[in-house]
Each structure stands twice: as structure tokens, then as C-alpha cells.
mmCIF file of C-alpha atoms in Angstrom:
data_model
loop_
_atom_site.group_PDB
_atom_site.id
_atom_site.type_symbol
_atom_site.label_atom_id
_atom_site.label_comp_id
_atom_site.label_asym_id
_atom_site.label_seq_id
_atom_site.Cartn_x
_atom_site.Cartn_y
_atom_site.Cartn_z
ATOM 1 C CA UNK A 10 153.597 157.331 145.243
ATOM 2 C CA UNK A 11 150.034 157.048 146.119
ATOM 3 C CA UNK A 12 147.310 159.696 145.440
ATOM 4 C CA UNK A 13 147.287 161.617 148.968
ATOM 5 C CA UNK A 14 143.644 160.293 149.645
ATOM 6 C CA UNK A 15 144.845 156.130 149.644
ATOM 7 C CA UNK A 16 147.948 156.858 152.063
ATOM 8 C CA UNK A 17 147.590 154.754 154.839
ATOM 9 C CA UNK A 18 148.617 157.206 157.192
ATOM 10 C CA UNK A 19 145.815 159.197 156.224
ATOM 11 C CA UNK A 20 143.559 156.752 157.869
ATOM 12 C CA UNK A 21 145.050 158.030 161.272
ATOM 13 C CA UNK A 22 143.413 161.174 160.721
ATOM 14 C CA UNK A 23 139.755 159.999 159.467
ATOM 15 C CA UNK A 24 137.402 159.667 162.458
ATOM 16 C CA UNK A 25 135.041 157.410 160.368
ATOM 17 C CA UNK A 26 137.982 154.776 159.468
ATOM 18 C CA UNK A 27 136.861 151.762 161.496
ATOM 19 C CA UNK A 28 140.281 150.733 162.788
ATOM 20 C CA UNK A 29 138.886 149.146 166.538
ATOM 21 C CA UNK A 30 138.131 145.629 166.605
ATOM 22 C CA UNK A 31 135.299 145.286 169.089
ATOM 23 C CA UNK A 32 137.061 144.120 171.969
ATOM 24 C CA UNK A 33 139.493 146.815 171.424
ATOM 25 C CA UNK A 34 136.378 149.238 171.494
ATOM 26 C CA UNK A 35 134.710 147.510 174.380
ATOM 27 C CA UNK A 36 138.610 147.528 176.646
ATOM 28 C CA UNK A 37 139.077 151.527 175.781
ATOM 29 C CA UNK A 38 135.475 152.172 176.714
ATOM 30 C CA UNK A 39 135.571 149.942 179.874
ATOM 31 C CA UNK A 40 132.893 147.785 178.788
ATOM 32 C CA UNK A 41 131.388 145.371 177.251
ATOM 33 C CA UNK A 42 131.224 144.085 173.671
ATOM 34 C CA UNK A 43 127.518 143.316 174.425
ATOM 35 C CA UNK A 44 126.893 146.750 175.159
ATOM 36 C CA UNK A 45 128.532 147.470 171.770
ATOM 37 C CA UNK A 46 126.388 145.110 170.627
ATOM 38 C CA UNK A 47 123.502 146.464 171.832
ATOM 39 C CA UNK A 48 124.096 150.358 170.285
ATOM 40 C CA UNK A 49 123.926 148.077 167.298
ATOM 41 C CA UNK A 50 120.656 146.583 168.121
ATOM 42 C CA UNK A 51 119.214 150.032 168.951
ATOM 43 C CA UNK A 52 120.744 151.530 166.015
ATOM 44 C CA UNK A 53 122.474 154.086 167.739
ATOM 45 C CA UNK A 54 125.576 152.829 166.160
ATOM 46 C CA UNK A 55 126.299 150.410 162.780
ATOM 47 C CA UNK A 56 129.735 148.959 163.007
ATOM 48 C CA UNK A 57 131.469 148.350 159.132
ATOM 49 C CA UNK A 58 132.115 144.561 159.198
ATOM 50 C CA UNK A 59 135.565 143.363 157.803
ATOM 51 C CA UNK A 60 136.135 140.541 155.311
ATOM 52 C CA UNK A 61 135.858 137.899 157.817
ATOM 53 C CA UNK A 62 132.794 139.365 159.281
ATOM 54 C CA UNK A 63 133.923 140.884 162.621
ATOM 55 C CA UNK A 64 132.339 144.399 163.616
ATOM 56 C CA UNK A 65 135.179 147.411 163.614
ATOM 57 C CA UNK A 66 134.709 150.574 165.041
ATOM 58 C CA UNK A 67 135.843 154.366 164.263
ATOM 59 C CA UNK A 68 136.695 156.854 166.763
ATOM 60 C CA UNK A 69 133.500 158.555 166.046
ATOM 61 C CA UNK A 70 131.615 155.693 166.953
ATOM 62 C CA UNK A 71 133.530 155.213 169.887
ATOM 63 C CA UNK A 72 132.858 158.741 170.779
ATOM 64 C CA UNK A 73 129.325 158.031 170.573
ATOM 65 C CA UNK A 74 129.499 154.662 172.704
ATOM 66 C CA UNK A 75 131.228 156.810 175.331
ATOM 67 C CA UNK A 76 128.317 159.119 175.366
ATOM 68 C CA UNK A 77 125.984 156.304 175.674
ATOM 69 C CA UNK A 78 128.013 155.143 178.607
ATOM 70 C CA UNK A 79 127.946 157.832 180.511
ATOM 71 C CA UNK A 80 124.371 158.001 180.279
ATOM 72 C CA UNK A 81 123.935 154.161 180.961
ATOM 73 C CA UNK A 82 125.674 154.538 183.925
ATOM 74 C CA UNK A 83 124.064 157.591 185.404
ATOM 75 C CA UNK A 84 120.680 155.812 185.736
ATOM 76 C CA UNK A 85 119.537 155.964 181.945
ATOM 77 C CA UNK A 86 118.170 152.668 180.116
ATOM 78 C CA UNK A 87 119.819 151.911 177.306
ATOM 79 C CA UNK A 88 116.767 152.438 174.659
ATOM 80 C CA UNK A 89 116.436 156.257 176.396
ATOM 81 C CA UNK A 90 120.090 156.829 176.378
ATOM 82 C CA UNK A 91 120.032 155.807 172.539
ATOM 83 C CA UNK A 92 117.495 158.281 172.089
ATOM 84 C CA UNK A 93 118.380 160.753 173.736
ATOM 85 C CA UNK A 94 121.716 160.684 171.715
ATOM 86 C CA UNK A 95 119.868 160.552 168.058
ATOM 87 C CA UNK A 96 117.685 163.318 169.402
ATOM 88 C CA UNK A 97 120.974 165.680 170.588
ATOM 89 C CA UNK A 98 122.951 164.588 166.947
ATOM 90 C CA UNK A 99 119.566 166.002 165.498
ATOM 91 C CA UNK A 100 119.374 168.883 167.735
ATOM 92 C CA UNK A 101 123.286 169.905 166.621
ATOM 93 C CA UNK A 102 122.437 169.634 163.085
ATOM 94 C CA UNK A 103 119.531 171.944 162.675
ATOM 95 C CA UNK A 104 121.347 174.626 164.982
ATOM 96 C CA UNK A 105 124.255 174.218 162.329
ATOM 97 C CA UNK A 106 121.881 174.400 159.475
ATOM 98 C CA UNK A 107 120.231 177.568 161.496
ATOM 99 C CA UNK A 108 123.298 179.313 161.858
ATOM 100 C CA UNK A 109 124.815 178.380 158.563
ATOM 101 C CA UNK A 110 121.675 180.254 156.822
ATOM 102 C CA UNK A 111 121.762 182.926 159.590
ATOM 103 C CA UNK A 112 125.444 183.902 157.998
ATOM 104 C CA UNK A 113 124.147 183.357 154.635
ATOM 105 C CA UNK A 114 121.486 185.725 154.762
ATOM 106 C CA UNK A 115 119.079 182.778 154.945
ATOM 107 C CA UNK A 116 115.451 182.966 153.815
ATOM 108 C CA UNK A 117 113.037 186.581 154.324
ATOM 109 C CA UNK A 118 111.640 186.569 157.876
ATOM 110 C CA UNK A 119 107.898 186.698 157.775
ATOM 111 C CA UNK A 120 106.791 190.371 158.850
ATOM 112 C CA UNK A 121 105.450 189.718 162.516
ATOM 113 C CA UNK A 122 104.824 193.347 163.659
ATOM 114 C CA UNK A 123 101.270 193.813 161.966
#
């Protein structure tokens, strides 16, 4: 048998496995593939490519296209909406980073009372 980490099955579980073919992606988010296409151009996204060169997608990505979506379709240009997403992914991780020191005791706190 397989080491546990090669199973295929536990591809099911991994977010970042890029198991959507593009128009798979594009049908389940009820678009387009050029608007997958153009997370790509903006960077918001960066499909892996599969031996014959055809973008695939994880359910993380998707997850972000979905986001980007929304905010498409509430008014939002695409270039803002990209931005606005890298900007709130940012925003997460320092508040993780913040609390994750917070629990560890973090750094001194500068004396602000004098």
C-alpha cells in the first residue's frame, strides 16, 4: 500500500489539488472561463496547468473566483474586486499573525503611559 500522503483519495480532501478543468470551474461558478481567465491576468488567481497545457483549478481557487464574483456582480470592476480580495487575504493574515503572538506572549509592548 501507498504511503498515506500519495493515496488518491487523499486528494479529495486537499483544497489546493487542482482537480476542475476550467469549464468545470467556470459551469459551478456560473460563469465564464474568460472571467477565469481574467483572475489569471490580474493575478488574483494562477491556475496549475496539466501535461497538455490546460488550466485546472482547486477548490480554494474556486472559492476565491466566487468571491470575485460576487463582487463583479455587485457593481465592482474586476481590477478593484481583485484588489480588494489580495488586500482582505492580507488583512486575515496579519490578524492571524497578531493573534498567534498575542497567545504566545508576543513581543514587550512599548511603555506608553510616560
Amino acid at each position: 500500500m501507498p504511503p498515506a500522503s500519495t493515496r488518491p483519495v487523499d486528494n479529495l480532501d486537499d483544497a489546493d489539488y487542482p482537480a476542475y478543468t476550467m469549464g468545470r470551474a467556470a459551469e459551478m461558478l456560473g460563469t465564464t472561463p474568460a472571467f477565469l481567465r481574467a483572475l489569471g491576468e490580474h493575478r488574483l488567481i494562477t491556475p496549475l496547468r496539466s501535461e497538455g497545457g490546460h488550466r485546472r483549478y482547486s477548490r480554494y481557487q474556486l472559492r476565491i473566483a466566487a468571491r470575485a464574483r460576487e463582487l463583479v456582480d455587485q457593481g465592482t470592476p474586476i481590477e478593484a474586486a481583485c484588489r480588494i480580495i489580495i488586500l482582505e487575504d492580507q488583512l486575515e493574515e496579519a490578524q492571524r499573525i497578531n493573534e498567534q503572538l498575542r497567545t504566545q506572549g508576543g513581543p514587550p509592548q512599548p511603555n506608553t503611559s510616560t
